[in-house]
PDB file of C-alpha atoms in Angstrom:
ATOM      1  CA  MET R   1       0.836 -25.877   2.683  1.00  0.00           C
ATOM      2  CA  SER R   2      -0.611 -24.831   6.014  1.00  0.00           C
ATOM      3  CA  ASN R   3      -0.776 -21.187   6.923  1.00  0.00           C
ATOM      4  CA  ASP R   4       1.387 -21.923   9.987  1.00  0.00           C
ATOM      5  CA  VAL R   5       4.232 -23.143   7.780  1.00  0.00           C
ATOM      6  CA  SER R   6       3.849 -20.275   5.321  1.00  0.00           C
ATOM      7  CA  SER R   7       3.702 -17.834   8.233  1.00  0.00           C
ATOM      8  CA  LEU R   8       6.949 -19.219   9.658  1.00  0.00           C
ATOM      9  CA  ARG R   9       8.575 -19.065   6.226  1.00  0.00           C
ATOM     10  CA  LEU R  10       7.519 -15.429   5.822  1.00  0.00           C
ATOM     11  CA  GLN R  11       8.721 -14.518   9.310  1.00  0.00           C
ATOM     12  CA  ASP R  12      12.077 -16.199   8.707  1.00  0.00           C
ATOM     13  CA  ALA R  13      12.534 -14.446   5.358  1.00  0.00           C
ATOM     14  CA  TRP R  14      11.613 -11.125   6.974  1.00  0.00           C
ATOM     15  CA  ARG R  15      14.173 -11.578   9.760  1.00  0.00           C
ATOM     16  CA  GLU R  16      16.878 -12.392   7.215  1.00  0.00           C
ATOM     17  CA  CYS R  17      16.091  -9.216   5.271  1.00  0.00           C
ATOM     18  CA  GLU R  18      16.001  -7.213   8.471  1.00  0.00           C
ATOM     19  CA  ARG R  19      19.460  -8.485   9.512  1.00  0.00           C
ATOM     20  CA  ASN R  20      20.931  -7.669   6.120  1.00  0.00           C
ATOM     21  CA  ILE R  21      19.443  -4.163   5.906  1.00  0.00           C
ATOM     22  CA  TYR R  22      20.710  -3.442   9.430  1.00  0.00           C
ATOM     23  CA  HIS R  23      24.303  -4.346   8.519  1.00  0.00           C
ATOM     24  CA  LEU R  24      24.033  -2.697   5.099  1.00  0.00           C
ATOM     25  CA  CYS R  25      23.003   0.588   6.738  1.00  0.00           C
ATOM     26  CA  GLY R  26      25.866   0.244   9.220  1.00  0.00           C
ATOM     27  CA  ALA R  27      28.337  -0.168   6.372  1.00  0.00           C
ATOM     28  CA  LEU R  28      26.887   2.868   4.587  1.00  0.00           C
ATOM     29  CA  THR R  29      27.220   4.924   7.756  1.00  0.00           C
ATOM     30  CA  SER R  30      30.891   3.907   7.956  1.00  0.00           C
ATOM     31  CA  LEU R  31      31.373   4.945   4.331  1.00  0.00           C
ATOM     32  CA  GLY R  32      29.486   8.224   4.731  1.00  0.00           C
ATOM     33  CA  SER R  33      32.503  10.514   4.628  1.00  0.00           C
ATOM     34  CA  ILE R  34      33.632   9.187   1.234  1.00  0.00           C
ATOM     35  CA  LEU R  35      30.258   9.055  -0.500  1.00  0.00           C
ATOM     36  CA  PRO R  36      29.492   9.734  -3.235  1.00  0.00           C
ATOM     37  CA  MET R  37      32.406   7.564  -4.319  1.00  0.00           C
ATOM     38  CA  THR R  38      34.913   8.780  -6.880  1.00  0.00           C
ATOM     39  CA  GLY R  39      37.611   6.848  -8.666  1.00  0.00           C
ATOM     40  CA  GLU R  40      40.301   8.693  -6.731  1.00  0.00           C
ATOM     41  CA  ARG R  41      38.664   7.978  -3.369  1.00  0.00           C
ATOM     42  CA  LEU R  42      38.198   4.337  -4.284  1.00  0.00           C
ATOM     43  CA  GLU R  43      41.829   3.973  -5.281  1.00  0.00           C
ATOM     44  CA  HIS R  44      43.030   5.349  -1.927  1.00  0.00           C
ATOM     45  CA  LEU R  45      40.725   3.631   0.582  1.00  0.00           C
ATOM     46  CA  THR R  46      42.049   2.832   4.038  1.00  0.00           C
ATOM     47  CA  ASP R  47      41.854  -0.740   5.303  1.00  0.00           C
ATOM     48  CA  ALA R  48      38.835   0.181   7.445  1.00  0.00           C
ATOM     49  CA  GLN R  49      37.097   1.728   4.432  1.00  0.00           C
ATOM     50  CA  VAL R  50      37.815  -1.371   2.335  1.00  0.00           C
ATOM     51  CA  GLN R  51      36.250  -3.510   5.073  1.00  0.00           C
ATOM     52  CA  ALA R  52      33.178  -1.259   5.207  1.00  0.00           C
ATOM     53  CA  LEU R  53      32.875  -1.349   1.410  1.00  0.00           C
ATOM     54  CA  ASP R  54      33.211  -5.139   1.400  1.00  0.00           C
ATOM     55  CA  GLN R  55      30.504  -5.327   4.080  1.00  0.00           C
ATOM     56  CA  PHE R  56      28.254  -3.065   1.989  1.00  0.00           C
ATOM     57  CA  ILE R  57      28.721  -5.193  -1.148  1.00  0.00           C
ATOM     58  CA  LEU R  58      28.152  -8.432   0.776  1.00  0.00           C
ATOM     59  CA  ARG R  59      25.000  -7.185   2.512  1.00  0.00           C
ATOM     60  CA  PHE R  60      23.670  -5.547  -0.647  1.00  0.00           C
ATOM     61  CA  THR R  61      24.018  -8.858  -2.483  1.00  0.00           C
ATOM     62  CA  LYS R  62      22.594 -10.927   0.382  1.00  0.00           C
ATOM     63  CA  LEU R  63      19.659  -8.555   0.864  1.00  0.00           C
ATOM     64  CA  GLN R  64      18.766  -8.568  -2.813  1.00  0.00           C
ATOM     65  CA  ASP R  65      18.984 -12.369  -2.877  1.00  0.00           C
ATOM     66  CA  ALA R  66      16.907 -12.719   0.312  1.00  0.00           C
ATOM     67  CA  MET R  67      14.195 -10.378  -0.904  1.00  0.00           C
ATOM     68  CA  GLY R  68      13.925 -11.864  -4.385  1.00  0.00           C
ATOM     69  CA  GLY R  69      14.569 -15.470  -3.454  1.00  0.00           C
ATOM     70  CA  ARG R  70      12.818 -15.781  -0.109  1.00  0.00           C
ATOM     71  CA  LEU R  71      10.696 -12.803   0.940  1.00  0.00           C
ATOM     72  CA  PHE R  72       8.752 -12.236  -2.272  1.00  0.00           C
ATOM     73  CA  PRO R  73       7.885 -15.937  -2.721  1.00  0.00           C
ATOM     74  CA  ALA R  74       6.997 -16.198   0.989  1.00  0.00           C
ATOM     75  CA  ILE R  75       4.569 -13.286   0.714  1.00  0.00           C
ATOM     76  CA  LEU R  76       2.852 -14.860  -2.279  1.00  0.00           C
ATOM     77  CA  GLN R  77       2.740 -18.236  -0.554  1.00  0.00           C
ATOM     78  CA  TYR R  78       1.293 -16.751   2.634  1.00  0.00           C
ATOM     79  CA  LEU R  79      -1.389 -15.027   0.560  1.00  0.00           C
ATOM     80  CA  ARG R  80      -2.090 -18.390  -1.111  1.00  0.00           C
ATOM     81  CA  GLU R  81      -1.148 -17.073  -4.523  1.00  0.00           C
ATOM     82  CA  GLN R  82      -0.195 -19.913  -6.869  1.00  0.00           C
ATOM     83  CA  TYR R  83       3.117 -18.556  -8.139  1.00  0.00           C
ATOM     84  CA  GLU R  84       5.708 -21.145  -6.989  1.00  0.00           C
ATOM     85  CA  GLU R  85       6.460 -22.387 -10.496  1.00  0.00           C
ATOM     86  CA  ARG R  86       6.050 -19.058 -12.268  1.00  0.00           C
ATOM     87  CA  PRO R  87       8.952 -16.942 -13.586  1.00  0.00           C
ATOM     88  CA  MET R  88      10.276 -14.200 -11.331  1.00  0.00           C
ATOM     89  CA  LEU R  89       8.818 -11.460 -13.521  1.00  0.00           C
ATOM     90  CA  ASP R  90       5.328 -12.923 -13.037  1.00  0.00           C
ATOM     91  CA  LYS R  91       5.871 -12.935  -9.266  1.00  0.00           C
ATOM     92  CA  LEU R  92       7.045  -9.326  -9.352  1.00  0.00           C
ATOM     93  CA  ASN R  93       4.084  -8.251 -11.458  1.00  0.00           C
ATOM     94  CA  ARG R  94       1.694  -9.975  -9.034  1.00  0.00           C
ATOM     95  CA  LEU R  95       3.356  -8.334  -6.017  1.00  0.00           C
ATOM     96  CA  GLU R  96       3.052  -4.983  -7.786  1.00  0.00           C
ATOM     97  CA  LYS R  97      -0.631  -5.593  -8.539  1.00  0.00           C
ATOM     98  CA  LEU R  98      -1.238  -6.560  -4.894  1.00  0.00           C
ATOM     99  CA  GLY R  99       0.532  -3.386  -3.725  1.00  0.00           C
ATOM    100  CA  TYR R 100       3.542  -5.012  -2.044  1.00  0.00           C
ATOM    101  CA  ILE R 101       6.065  -3.428  -4.407  1.00  0.00           C
ATOM    102  CA  GLN R 102       5.669  -0.263  -6.420  1.00  0.00           C
ATOM    103  CA  SER R 103       7.361  -1.416  -9.598  1.00  0.00           C
ATOM    104  CA  ALA R 104       8.478  -4.751 -11.019  1.00  0.00           C
ATOM    105  CA  GLU R 105      10.770  -2.827 -13.347  1.00  0.00           C
ATOM    106  CA  ALA R 106      12.466  -1.063 -10.428  1.00  0.00           C
ATOM    107  CA  TRP R 107      13.188  -4.452  -8.844  1.00  0.00           C
ATOM    108  CA  GLN R 108      14.698  -5.676 -12.119  1.00  0.00           C
ATOM    109  CA  ASN R 109      16.998  -2.629 -12.062  1.00  0.00           C
ATOM    110  CA  ILE R 110      18.089  -3.508  -8.522  1.00  0.00           C
ATOM    111  CA  ARG R 111      18.777  -7.067  -9.663  1.00  0.00           C
ATOM    112  CA  ASN R 112      20.846  -5.797 -12.604  1.00  0.00           C
ATOM    113  CA  THR R 113      22.890  -3.615 -10.247  1.00  0.00           C
ATOM    114  CA  ARG R 114      23.513  -6.625  -8.015  1.00  0.00           C
ATOM    115  CA  ASN R 115      24.675  -8.662 -11.015  1.00  0.00           C
ATOM    116  CA  LYS R 116      27.188  -5.977 -11.992  1.00  0.00           C
ATOM    117  CA  PHE R 117      29.053  -6.641  -8.737  1.00  0.00           C
ATOM    118  CA  ALA R 118      30.045 -10.004 -10.231  1.00  0.00           C
ATOM    119  CA  HIS R 119      32.247  -8.186 -12.742  1.00  0.00           C
ATOM    120  CA  ASP R 120      35.576  -6.809 -11.640  1.00  0.00           C
ATOM    121  CA  TYR R 121      37.169  -3.846 -13.373  1.00  0.00           C
ATOM    122  CA  PRO R 122      40.531  -3.740 -11.562  1.00  0.00           C
ATOM    123  CA  ASP R 123      41.959  -0.877 -13.601  1.00  0.00           C
ATOM    124  CA  ASP R 124      38.831   1.235 -13.970  1.00  0.00           C
ATOM    125  CA  TRP R 125      38.415   3.120 -10.689  1.00  0.00           C
ATOM    126  CA  GLU R 126      35.806   5.491 -12.107  1.00  0.00           C
ATOM    127  CA  LYS R 127      33.587   2.670 -13.386  1.00  0.00           C
ATOM    128  CA  ASN R 128      33.798   0.862 -10.046  1.00  0.00           C
ATOM    129  CA  ALA R 129      33.042   4.091  -8.160  1.00  0.00           C
ATOM    130  CA  ALA R 130      30.007   4.721 -10.370  1.00  0.00           C
ATOM    131  CA  LEU R 131      28.768   1.174  -9.673  1.00  0.00           C
ATOM    132  CA  ILE R 132      29.101   1.743  -5.921  1.00  0.00           C
ATOM    133  CA  ASN R 133      27.079   4.952  -6.195  1.00  0.00           C
ATOM    134  CA  VAL R 134      24.367   3.225  -8.219  1.00  0.00           C
ATOM    135  CA  ALA R 135      24.315   0.428  -5.620  1.00  0.00           C
ATOM    136  CA  CYS R 136      23.876   2.986  -2.836  1.00  0.00           C
ATOM    137  CA  GLU R 137      20.794   4.288  -4.635  1.00  0.00           C
ATOM    138  CA  ALA R 138      19.542   0.733  -5.154  1.00  0.00           C
ATOM    139  CA  ALA R 139      20.132  -0.008  -1.453  1.00  0.00           C
ATOM    140  CA  ALA R 140      17.907   2.945  -0.581  1.00  0.00           C
ATOM    141  CA  ASP R 141      15.295   1.538  -2.949  1.00  0.00           C
ATOM    142  CA  MET R 142      15.482  -1.871  -1.237  1.00  0.00           C
ATOM    143  CA  TYR R 143      15.103  -0.190   2.154  1.00  0.00           C
ATOM    144  CA  ASN R 144      12.010   1.641   0.902  1.00  0.00           C
ATOM    145  CA  ILE R 145      10.587  -1.571  -0.567  1.00  0.00           C
ATOM    146  CA  LEU R 146      11.041  -3.326   2.787  1.00  0.00           C
ATOM    147  CA  ALA R 147       9.411  -0.425   4.632  1.00  0.00           C
ATOM    148  CA  GLY R 148       6.478  -0.546   2.201  1.00  0.00           C
ATOM    149  CA  ILE R 149       6.114  -4.313   2.569  1.00  0.00           C
ATOM    150  CA  GLU R 150       6.197  -3.997   6.349  1.00  0.00           C
ATOM    151  CA  LYS R 151       3.477  -1.339   6.277  1.00  0.00           C
ATOM    152  CA  LYS R 152       1.305  -3.331   3.847  1.00  0.00           C
ATOM    153  CA  LEU R 153       1.647  -6.552   5.836  1.00  0.00           C
ATOM    154  CA  LYS R 154       0.659  -4.777   9.051  1.00  0.00           C
ATOM    155  CA  ILE R 155      -2.459  -3.385   7.365  1.00  0.00           C
ATOM    156  CA  ASP R 156      -3.475  -6.501   5.422  1.00  0.00           C
ATOM    157  CA  LEU R 157      -2.384  -9.115   7.953  1.00  0.00           C
ATOM    158  CA  PRO R 158      -2.416  -7.499  11.405  1.00  0.00           C
ATOM    159  CA  LEU R 159      -2.127 -10.845  13.203  1.00  0.00           C
ATOM    160  CA  LEU R 160       1.060 -11.799  11.364  1.00  0.00           C
ATOM    161  CA  GLU R 161       4.053 -11.525  13.690  1.00  0.00           C
ATOM    162  CA  LEU R 162       7.004 -10.056  11.813  1.00  0.00           C
ATOM    163  CA  GLY R 163       9.158  -9.604  14.859  1.00  0.00           C
ATOM    164  CA  LYS R 164      10.645  -6.215  15.432  1.00  0.00           C
ATOM    165  CA  ALA R 165       9.991  -3.414  13.006  1.00  0.00           C
ATOM    166  CA  LEU R 166      12.691  -1.998  10.777  1.00  0.00           C
ATOM    167  CA  THR R 167      14.748  -0.511  13.573  1.00  0.00           C
ATOM    168  CA  VAL R 168      17.427   1.187  11.563  1.00  0.00           C
ATOM    169  CA  ALA R 169      17.007   4.396   9.617  1.00  0.00           C
ATOM    170  CA  TYR R 170      18.511   4.594   6.174  1.00  0.00           C
ATOM    171  CA  PRO R 171      21.651   6.803   6.259  1.00  0.00           C
ATOM    172  CA  LYS R 172      21.123  10.309   4.925  1.00  0.00           C
ATOM    173  CA  ASN R 173      24.415  10.411   3.010  1.00  0.00           C
ATOM    174  CA  ARG R 174      22.843   9.074  -0.171  1.00  0.00           C
ATOM    175  CA  PRO R 175      25.098   9.713  -3.165  1.00  0.00           C
ATOM    176  CA  VAL R 176      23.866  10.814  -6.537  1.00  0.00           C
ATOM    177  CA  ALA R 177      24.434   7.915  -8.888  1.00  0.00           C
ATOM    178  CA  ASN R 178      26.601   8.270 -11.944  1.00  0.00           C
ATOM    179  CA  LYS R 179      25.781   6.369 -15.112  1.00  0.00           C
ATOM    180  CA  ILE R 180      27.708   3.134 -15.515  1.00  0.00           C
ATOM    181  CA  ASP R 181      28.982   2.518 -19.008  1.00  0.00           C
ATOM    182  CA  ASP R 182      28.496  -1.140 -19.917  1.00  0.00           C
TER     183      ASP R 182
END
């Protein structure tokens, strides 16, 4: 594949991640007054808070999917690494070795958090609140991964046009995550 095509694929994946992190941070800012989440707070959310929480969950899921499914493979492809047919863990380990992510294991934890959103615990407010708090921590980790990738790409590939830089700051109202009982 030509470098022009792989460059466009990387730029497109980057823009998708950038859009999702922007809206994810906006949702977190809207939720700031009720974070860290508790079961009681979750049970008594206003309609506006439910919408902000839904936006957070949607953008968290979309960002994780975009990073793992598009951005990471696009980076490897742009670097001409032959990892298209390899398992995701191999891709993560290679990205870690190249310095684009700090830990393949940390990414697996983010992925596991994302997968827990697929399960609904309608009568367990505390468990759902704990999951939201863990996801807020994982969202901060994804933000930091994106910031690290942006920095590394600018150093390693200064001619690559990513578009605008990460223009949103991660909200400071980061909750302390509670353990989720499986």
